[in-house]
Amino acid sequence: MSVTNRELESRRIAAVPSGVACAFPIFADRALNAELWDVDGRRYIDFVGGMGALAVGHSHPGIVAAVRDQLNRFTHTFFGTAPYEGYVALAERLNALAPMAPAKTLLVTTGAEAVENAVKIARYHTGRRGIVVFSGSFHGRTLLTLGMTAQVNPYKVGFGPFPGEIYRVPFPYAYRGISTQDALSALHALFETELNASEVAAIVIEPVQGEGGFLPASSEFLKALRQICDTHGIVLVADEVQSGFGRTGRLFAIENFDVQPDLIAAAKSLAGGLPLGAVIGRAEIMDSVHRGGLGGTYAGNPLACAAALAVLDVLENEGLLARAEEIGARLQAGFERLRIRSNHAEIGEIRRLGAMIGIELVTDSVSREPATDVTTRIIQEAAQNGLLLASAGRFHNVIRFLVPLTTSNELLDEAISILGRSMENVSKLQAQHGRRSTRRVSQ
């Protein structure tokens, strides 16, 4: 007997803590490439993509075959007891592809774990404790990474105190009036007033902020950070958990800026949705930690390693890095067509690097007041019409598109059409509500 969305939602509420939020009351039954079907048989275009973990789409046959083959041999040994070729082979592949050389790779389980280990390694290597991060950043949900994360609600509220020695400066956000020079001036002021640069172990930055609103850093800013790190012996860490593995048209987003970080924290699309993270970095830094100081029970799980090796094959064999730019350009052109002013919200800015694209919604182009409520309604309306999307940004007024790089042009165009229709429907509902409110006031 089949189960329904309604039944499963009731069971979820009864069995799962309310702190585990679910954006839509739908339950997945099966998925393929960029499409997902719920238990009621309804089909969706999935542009949330496992919250960025599915750059090669759902259930890619190459990944399924690789995992199945590994499953038939063994599922887990703990690499520290009985190592296996998959871990070594994946590290070799990532080292060869890394923007720094020579490189070495530590495999872990999640993105937050990758960021935490990058901080551990930077602190051990430098003998320092200070960590510099940026406004709008998101680095994970552990206590350390929550301390590094810049969003209070819903991530940090009520969970403190957080670890110390974390310092924050602005991230360039031209649309909101923060220039590259503003951000650099704030960093220099931090070194003058809060801590000396000689006390900083690492500067950790997302080359393209994810939760922060799909904000790409400028090449000028990243190059300035590289110079500052070189001058003061600071480790530059690129948090590529969301932006890595092809989404921006390069394997790692920071490659678009011609800047070499010292360490890269990666996860999400690395293993096609299986839990796997990595710290990839300069060999001399990675080797600085004492024997036994790094690792974890499930770190570099054999099934996830098999999936990751298959992901790298798919990215290369199907030309998905080049496809990312094609997808981004097609979506941007579609969004420009939708950029029609309404009485309630409009597309204030379209930001993208490759296929990593977001649209910021505002009430009007002059005040640029965030259209937060409208953004939420549009995302819900789009889901009703068969398109799954997610919000981002400090004001939750950015619609982000985490499109599988295997998505066809036909699905892209269908998604643009659904988004446009959803925006129109919400605008009409807003107008009707405004008229009803006016009538009530006049009465």
Coordinates of C-alpha atoms in Angstrom, one line a residue:
M1 CA 0.0 0.0 0.0
S2 CA 1.4 3.4 -1.1
V3 CA 1.9 6.2 1.4
T4 CA 0.9 9.8 0.6
N5 CA 2.6 13.2 1.2
R6 CA -0.1 14.1 3.8
E7 CA 0.5 10.9 5.7
L8 CA 4.3 11.2 5.7
E9 CA 4.0 14.9 6.8
S10 CA 2.0 13.8 9.8
R11 CA 4.5 11.2 10.7
R12 CA 7.4 13.6 10.2
I13 CA 5.9 16.1 12.6
A14 CA 5.4 13.4 15.2
A15 CA 8.8 11.8 14.9
V16 CA 11.3 14.5 13.8
P17 CA 12.4 17.5 15.9
S18 CA 10.7 20.7 14.9
G19 CA 14.2 22.3 14.5
V20 CA 14.7 20.2 11.4
A21 CA 12.9 22.4 8.9
C22 CA 11.4 21.2 5.6
A23 CA 10.6 23.8 3.0
F24 CA 8.0 21.9 1.2
P25 CA 5.5 19.2 2.4
I26 CA 6.5 16.7 -0.3
F27 CA 8.4 13.4 0.1
A28 CA 10.7 12.1 -2.6
D29 CA 9.9 8.8 -4.2
R30 CA 12.4 8.8 -7.1
A31 CA 14.6 11.3 -9.0
L32 CA 16.6 11.4 -12.2
N33 CA 18.9 14.1 -13.4
A34 CA 17.1 17.4 -12.7
E35 CA 13.7 15.9 -12.1
L36 CA 12.1 14.6 -8.9
W37 CA 8.8 12.7 -8.3
D38 CA 7.1 12.7 -5.0
V39 CA 5.2 9.8 -3.4
D40 CA 1.9 11.2 -4.8
G41 CA 3.4 10.9 -8.3
R42 CA 3.8 14.6 -8.9
R43 CA 6.9 15.7 -10.9
Y44 CA 9.1 18.6 -10.1
I45 CA 12.1 20.3 -11.7
D46 CA 14.6 20.3 -8.9
F47 CA 16.8 23.4 -8.9
V48 CA 17.6 23.0 -5.2
G49 CA 19.8 20.1 -6.2
G50 CA 20.3 18.5 -2.8
M51 CA 21.2 22.0 -1.6
G52 CA 24.0 22.2 -4.0
A53 CA 25.2 18.6 -3.8
L54 CA 24.0 17.4 -7.2
A55 CA 26.1 19.2 -9.8
V56 CA 25.9 16.0 -11.9
G57 CA 22.2 15.5 -11.2
H58 CA 20.2 12.8 -9.4
S59 CA 21.1 9.2 -9.9
H60 CA 23.7 9.6 -12.7
P61 CA 24.2 6.1 -14.1
G62 CA 27.9 6.3 -13.9
I63 CA 27.8 7.1 -10.2
V64 CA 25.2 4.5 -9.5
A65 CA 27.3 1.9 -11.2
A66 CA 30.5 2.9 -9.3
V67 CA 28.7 2.8 -5.9
R68 CA 27.1 -0.5 -6.7
D69 CA 30.4 -2.0 -7.6
Q70 CA 32.0 -0.8 -4.4
L71 CA 29.0 -1.9 -2.4
N72 CA 29.6 -5.5 -3.6
R73 CA 33.2 -5.4 -2.3
F74 CA 32.9 -3.7 1.1
T75 CA 31.2 -0.7 2.6
H76 CA 33.5 0.4 5.4
T77 CA 36.8 -0.5 7.1
F78 CA 38.0 2.8 8.7
F79 CA 40.9 4.1 6.6
G80 CA 43.2 4.3 9.7
T81 CA 42.9 0.5 10.2
A82 CA 42.7 -1.0 6.7
P83 CA 43.2 1.7 4.0
Y84 CA 41.9 1.2 0.5
E85 CA 42.7 2.3 -3.0
G86 CA 39.6 4.5 -3.5
Y87 CA 40.7 7.0 -0.9
V88 CA 44.2 7.2 -2.3
A89 CA 43.0 7.3 -5.9
L90 CA 40.6 10.2 -5.1
A91 CA 43.3 12.1 -3.2
E92 CA 45.6 11.7 -6.2
R93 CA 42.9 13.0 -8.6
L94 CA 42.1 16.0 -6.4
N95 CA 45.8 16.8 -5.9
A96 CA 46.4 16.8 -9.7
L97 CA 43.4 19.1 -10.2
A98 CA 44.1 21.5 -7.4
P99 CA 45.1 25.1 -8.2
M100 CA 48.1 24.7 -5.9
A101 CA 51.0 22.3 -6.2
P102 CA 52.3 20.1 -4.8
A103 CA 49.0 19.3 -3.0
K104 CA 47.8 16.7 -0.6
T105 CA 44.2 15.8 0.3
L106 CA 42.4 14.9 3.6
L107 CA 39.0 13.3 3.2
V108 CA 36.3 13.8 5.8
T109 CA 32.5 13.5 5.8
T110 CA 30.8 16.9 5.6
G111 CA 31.4 20.5 4.5
A112 CA 31.5 21.7 8.1
E113 CA 34.0 19.0 9.0
A114 CA 36.1 20.1 6.0
V115 CA 36.1 23.8 7.2
E116 CA 36.9 22.7 10.8
N117 CA 39.8 20.7 9.7
A118 CA 41.1 23.5 7.5
V119 CA 41.1 25.7 10.6
K120 CA 42.8 23.0 12.6
I121 CA 45.5 22.6 10.0
A122 CA 46.0 26.4 9.6
R123 CA 46.3 26.8 13.4
Y124 CA 48.7 23.9 13.8
H125 CA 50.8 25.1 10.8
T126 CA 51.1 28.7 12.0
G127 CA 51.0 28.3 15.7
R128 CA 48.4 31.0 15.8
R129 CA 44.7 31.1 16.8
G130 CA 43.0 34.1 15.1
I131 CA 40.5 33.3 12.3
V132 CA 39.1 36.1 10.0
V133 CA 35.8 35.5 8.2
F134 CA 33.3 37.8 6.4
S135 CA 29.8 39.2 6.7
G136 CA 27.2 37.1 5.0
S137 CA 29.3 33.9 5.3
F138 CA 28.1 30.4 6.0
H139 CA 30.6 27.8 7.0
G140 CA 28.5 25.1 8.7
R141 CA 26.4 24.1 11.8
T142 CA 29.0 22.8 14.3
L143 CA 29.9 25.2 17.1
L144 CA 33.2 26.3 15.5
T145 CA 31.6 26.8 12.1
L146 CA 28.6 28.5 13.5
G147 CA 30.9 30.9 15.2
M148 CA 32.4 31.6 11.8
T149 CA 29.0 31.9 10.2
A150 CA 27.5 35.3 9.9
Q151 CA 23.7 34.6 10.0
V152 CA 22.0 34.5 13.4
N153 CA 18.5 33.4 12.4
P154 CA 18.0 30.5 12.0
Y155 CA 21.5 29.1 12.4
K156 CA 23.0 30.6 15.5
V157 CA 20.2 31.8 17.7
G158 CA 20.2 30.1 21.1
F159 CA 23.2 27.9 20.4
G160 CA 26.0 30.0 21.9
P161 CA 28.5 30.6 23.4
F162 CA 30.7 30.0 20.4
P163 CA 34.5 29.5 20.2
G164 CA 36.6 32.6 20.5
E165 CA 39.4 34.1 18.3
I166 CA 37.0 34.6 15.3
Y167 CA 36.9 38.0 13.8
R168 CA 34.6 39.3 11.1
V169 CA 34.9 42.0 8.4
P170 CA 32.6 43.1 5.6
F171 CA 32.3 41.1 2.3
P172 CA 32.2 43.3 -0.8
Y173 CA 28.5 43.8 -1.8
A174 CA 28.3 46.6 -4.4
Y175 CA 24.5 46.4 -4.7
R176 CA 24.3 47.1 -0.9
G177 CA 26.9 49.8 -1.0
I178 CA 30.0 47.8 0.2
S179 CA 32.9 48.2 -2.2
T180 CA 36.0 46.2 -2.4
Q181 CA 38.0 49.1 -0.9
D182 CA 35.5 49.3 2.0
A183 CA 36.1 45.7 2.8
L184 CA 39.8 46.0 2.6
S185 CA 39.8 49.1 4.7
A186 CA 37.8 47.2 7.4
L187 CA 40.3 44.4 7.3
H188 CA 43.2 46.7 7.8
A189 CA 41.3 48.5 10.6
L190 CA 40.8 45.1 12.3
F191 CA 44.5 44.5 12.2
E192 CA 45.0 47.9 13.8
T193 CA 42.4 47.7 16.5
E194 CA 41.5 44.1 17.4
L195 CA 44.5 41.8 16.7
N196 CA 47.8 42.0 15.0
A197 CA 48.1 40.3 11.6
S198 CA 50.9 38.2 13.1
E199 CA 48.2 36.6 15.4
V200 CA 46.0 35.4 12.5
A201 CA 46.2 31.8 11.5
A202 CA 43.8 31.9 8.5
I203 CA 41.5 34.1 6.4
V204 CA 38.5 31.9 5.4
I205 CA 36.5 33.1 2.5
E206 CA 33.8 31.8 0.1
P207 CA 34.9 32.9 -3.4
V208 CA 31.1 33.0 -4.1
Q209 CA 29.0 33.3 -1.0
G210 CA 26.2 30.8 -1.0
E211 CA 23.8 31.4 1.9
G212 CA 25.0 35.0 1.7
G213 CA 23.1 35.6 -1.5
F214 CA 25.3 34.1 -4.4
L215 CA 27.7 37.0 -4.1
P216 CA 30.9 36.5 -6.1
A217 CA 34.0 38.1 -4.6
S218 CA 35.9 40.4 -7.0
S219 CA 39.2 39.4 -8.4
E220 CA 40.7 42.6 -6.9
F221 CA 39.6 41.6 -3.5
L222 CA 40.8 38.0 -3.6
K223 CA 44.2 39.1 -5.0
A224 CA 44.5 41.6 -2.2
L225 CA 43.8 38.9 0.4
R226 CA 46.4 36.7 -1.2
Q227 CA 49.0 39.5 -0.9
I228 CA 48.0 40.2 2.7
C229 CA 48.3 36.5 3.6
D230 CA 51.7 36.3 1.9
T231 CA 53.0 39.4 3.7
H232 CA 51.9 38.2 7.1
G233 CA 52.3 34.4 6.9
I234 CA 48.5 33.8 7.0
V235 CA 46.9 30.7 5.5
L236 CA 44.3 31.6 2.8
V237 CA 41.4 29.1 3.0
A238 CA 38.8 29.0 0.2
D239 CA 35.5 27.5 1.4
E240 CA 34.3 25.9 -1.8
V241 CA 31.7 23.6 -0.1
Q242 CA 28.9 25.0 -2.3
S243 CA 30.8 26.6 -5.2
G244 CA 33.1 23.7 -6.0
F245 CA 33.0 21.0 -8.6
G246 CA 32.0 22.7 -11.8
R247 CA 29.2 24.9 -10.7
T248 CA 31.0 28.1 -11.7
G249 CA 32.5 26.8 -14.9
R250 CA 35.8 25.8 -13.2
L251 CA 36.4 22.9 -10.9
F252 CA 36.9 25.4 -8.1
A253 CA 35.3 28.8 -8.1
I254 CA 38.5 30.5 -7.0
E255 CA 40.2 29.5 -10.3
N256 CA 38.0 32.1 -12.0
F257 CA 40.0 34.8 -10.2
D258 CA 43.5 33.6 -10.9
V259 CA 44.3 33.3 -7.2
Q260 CA 45.8 30.3 -5.5
P261 CA 44.6 29.5 -2.0
D262 CA 46.6 27.6 0.5
L263 CA 43.7 25.3 1.5
I264 CA 40.4 24.4 -0.1
A265 CA 37.5 23.1 1.9
A266 CA 35.1 21.1 -0.3
A267 CA 32.1 18.8 0.0
K268 CA 28.5 18.8 -1.5
S269 CA 28.8 18.0 -5.2
L270 CA 32.2 16.2 -4.6
A271 CA 30.4 12.8 -4.3
G272 CA 27.2 13.3 -6.1
G273 CA 25.1 13.6 -3.0
L274 CA 26.9 11.0 -0.9
P275 CA 28.4 12.4 2.3
L276 CA 32.0 13.3 1.6
G277 CA 34.2 16.4 2.3
A278 CA 37.8 17.2 1.6
V279 CA 40.6 19.6 2.6
I280 CA 42.9 20.0 -0.4
G281 CA 46.0 22.0 0.2
R282 CA 49.7 22.8 -0.1
A283 CA 51.6 19.7 0.8
E284 CA 53.9 21.5 3.3
I285 CA 50.9 22.8 5.2
M286 CA 48.9 19.6 5.1
D287 CA 52.0 17.6 6.3
S288 CA 52.6 19.9 9.2
V289 CA 50.1 18.1 11.5
H290 CA 51.4 15.3 13.7
R291 CA 50.6 11.7 13.1
G292 CA 47.0 10.8 14.2
G293 CA 46.0 14.5 14.4
L294 CA 43.6 14.1 11.4
G295 CA 41.0 11.6 10.4
G296 CA 37.6 10.3 11.5
T297 CA 35.7 7.0 11.6
Y298 CA 33.7 7.6 8.4
A299 CA 36.1 10.0 6.8
G300 CA 36.6 9.1 3.2
N301 CA 34.0 6.3 3.2
P302 CA 34.6 3.8 0.4
L303 CA 31.2 4.2 -1.2
A304 CA 31.6 8.0 -1.2
C305 CA 35.1 7.8 -2.7
A306 CA 33.8 5.6 -5.5
A307 CA 31.0 8.1 -6.2
A308 CA 33.5 11.0 -6.2
L309 CA 35.8 9.4 -8.7
A310 CA 32.8 8.8 -10.9
V311 CA 31.8 12.5 -10.5
L312 CA 35.2 13.6 -11.7
D313 CA 34.8 11.3 -14.7
V314 CA 31.4 12.7 -15.5
L315 CA 32.5 16.3 -15.2
E316 CA 35.3 15.6 -17.6
N317 CA 33.7 13.2 -20.1
E318 CA 30.5 15.2 -20.5
G319 CA 32.1 18.6 -20.7
L320 CA 30.2 19.9 -17.8
L321 CA 32.5 22.8 -16.9
A322 CA 31.8 24.4 -20.3
R323 CA 28.1 23.5 -19.9
A324 CA 28.0 25.5 -16.7
E325 CA 28.6 28.7 -18.5
E326 CA 26.0 27.8 -21.1
I327 CA 23.4 27.1 -18.4
G328 CA 24.2 30.3 -16.6
A329 CA 24.0 32.4 -19.7
R330 CA 20.6 30.8 -20.7
L331 CA 19.2 31.4 -17.2
Q332 CA 20.4 34.9 -17.1
A333 CA 18.9 35.8 -20.4
G334 CA 15.6 34.3 -19.2
F335 CA 15.7 36.2 -16.0
E336 CA 16.4 39.4 -17.9
R337 CA 13.2 38.8 -19.8
L338 CA 11.3 38.5 -16.5
R339 CA 12.8 41.7 -15.2
I340 CA 9.6 43.6 -15.6
R341 CA 8.6 46.1 -12.9
S342 CA 5.5 45.4 -10.8
N343 CA 3.8 47.2 -8.0
H344 CA 5.2 44.7 -5.4
A345 CA 8.6 43.4 -6.2
E346 CA 11.1 43.4 -9.0
I347 CA 14.4 41.8 -9.8
G348 CA 16.9 44.2 -8.4
E349 CA 20.1 42.4 -9.4
I350 CA 21.0 39.2 -11.2
R351 CA 24.4 37.8 -10.0
R352 CA 26.1 34.8 -11.5
L353 CA 29.4 33.0 -12.0
G354 CA 29.0 30.2 -14.4
A355 CA 25.8 28.4 -13.5
M356 CA 25.9 29.7 -9.9
I357 CA 23.2 32.3 -10.3
G358 CA 20.9 34.2 -8.0
I359 CA 18.3 37.0 -8.3
E360 CA 17.8 39.5 -5.6
L361 CA 14.2 40.7 -5.2
V362 CA 13.4 44.2 -4.0
T363 CA 10.2 46.2 -3.5
D364 CA 11.6 48.9 -5.9
S365 CA 14.8 49.8 -7.6
V366 CA 15.3 53.1 -5.8
S367 CA 15.1 52.1 -2.1
R368 CA 16.2 48.5 -2.8
E369 CA 14.2 47.4 0.2
P370 CA 14.4 43.6 0.4
A371 CA 11.2 41.9 -0.8
T372 CA 11.6 39.1 1.7
D373 CA 7.9 38.0 2.1
V374 CA 7.4 38.2 -1.7
T375 CA 10.4 36.0 -2.2
T376 CA 9.0 33.4 0.1
R377 CA 5.7 33.4 -1.6
I378 CA 7.3 33.1 -5.1
I379 CA 9.3 30.1 -4.0
Q380 CA 6.2 28.4 -2.5
E381 CA 4.1 29.3 -5.6
A382 CA 6.9 27.9 -7.9
A383 CA 6.8 24.6 -5.9
Q384 CA 3.0 24.5 -6.5
N385 CA 3.7 24.8 -10.2
G386 CA 6.4 22.1 -10.2
L387 CA 9.7 24.0 -9.6
L388 CA 11.8 23.6 -6.5
L389 CA 13.9 26.6 -5.5
A390 CA 15.6 27.9 -2.4
S391 CA 16.2 31.4 -0.9
A392 CA 19.5 32.9 0.3
G393 CA 20.9 36.2 1.5
R394 CA 21.0 38.2 4.7
F395 CA 17.3 39.3 4.1
H396 CA 16.3 35.9 2.5
N397 CA 15.3 37.9 -0.6
V398 CA 17.6 36.1 -3.1
I399 CA 16.3 33.2 -5.1
R400 CA 19.3 30.9 -5.8
F401 CA 19.5 28.3 -8.5
L402 CA 21.5 25.2 -7.9
V403 CA 21.0 23.7 -11.3
P404 CA 22.4 20.3 -12.1
L405 CA 24.9 20.8 -14.9
T406 CA 23.3 17.9 -16.8
T407 CA 20.0 19.8 -17.2
S408 CA 18.7 20.1 -20.7
N409 CA 17.8 23.4 -22.4
E410 CA 14.2 22.3 -22.5
L411 CA 14.1 22.0 -18.7
L412 CA 15.8 25.3 -18.2
D413 CA 13.2 27.0 -20.4
E414 CA 10.4 25.3 -18.6
A415 CA 11.8 26.4 -15.3
I416 CA 12.1 30.0 -16.5
S417 CA 8.5 29.9 -17.6
I418 CA 7.3 28.5 -14.3
L419 CA 9.2 31.2 -12.4
G420 CA 7.7 33.9 -14.5
R421 CA 4.2 32.6 -14.0
S422 CA 4.8 32.2 -10.3
M423 CA 6.0 35.8 -10.0
E424 CA 2.9 37.0 -11.9
N425 CA 0.6 35.0 -9.7
V426 CA 2.1 36.4 -6.5
S427 CA 2.0 39.9 -7.9
K428 CA -1.7 39.5 -8.6
L429 CA -2.4 38.1 -5.2
Q430 CA -0.5 41.0 -3.6
A431 CA -2.6 43.5 -5.6
Q432 CA -5.8 41.8 -4.6
H433 CA -4.8 41.9 -1.0
G434 CA -3.9 45.5 -1.3
R435 CA -7.3 46.4 -2.7
R436 CA -9.1 44.4 0.1
S437 CA -7.0 46.3 2.7
T438 CA -7.9 49.6 1.1
R439 CA -11.6 48.8 1.2
R440 CA -11.5 47.8 4.8
V441 CA -9.8 51.0 5.7
S442 CA -12.3 53.1 3.8
Q443 CA -15.2 51.3 5.5

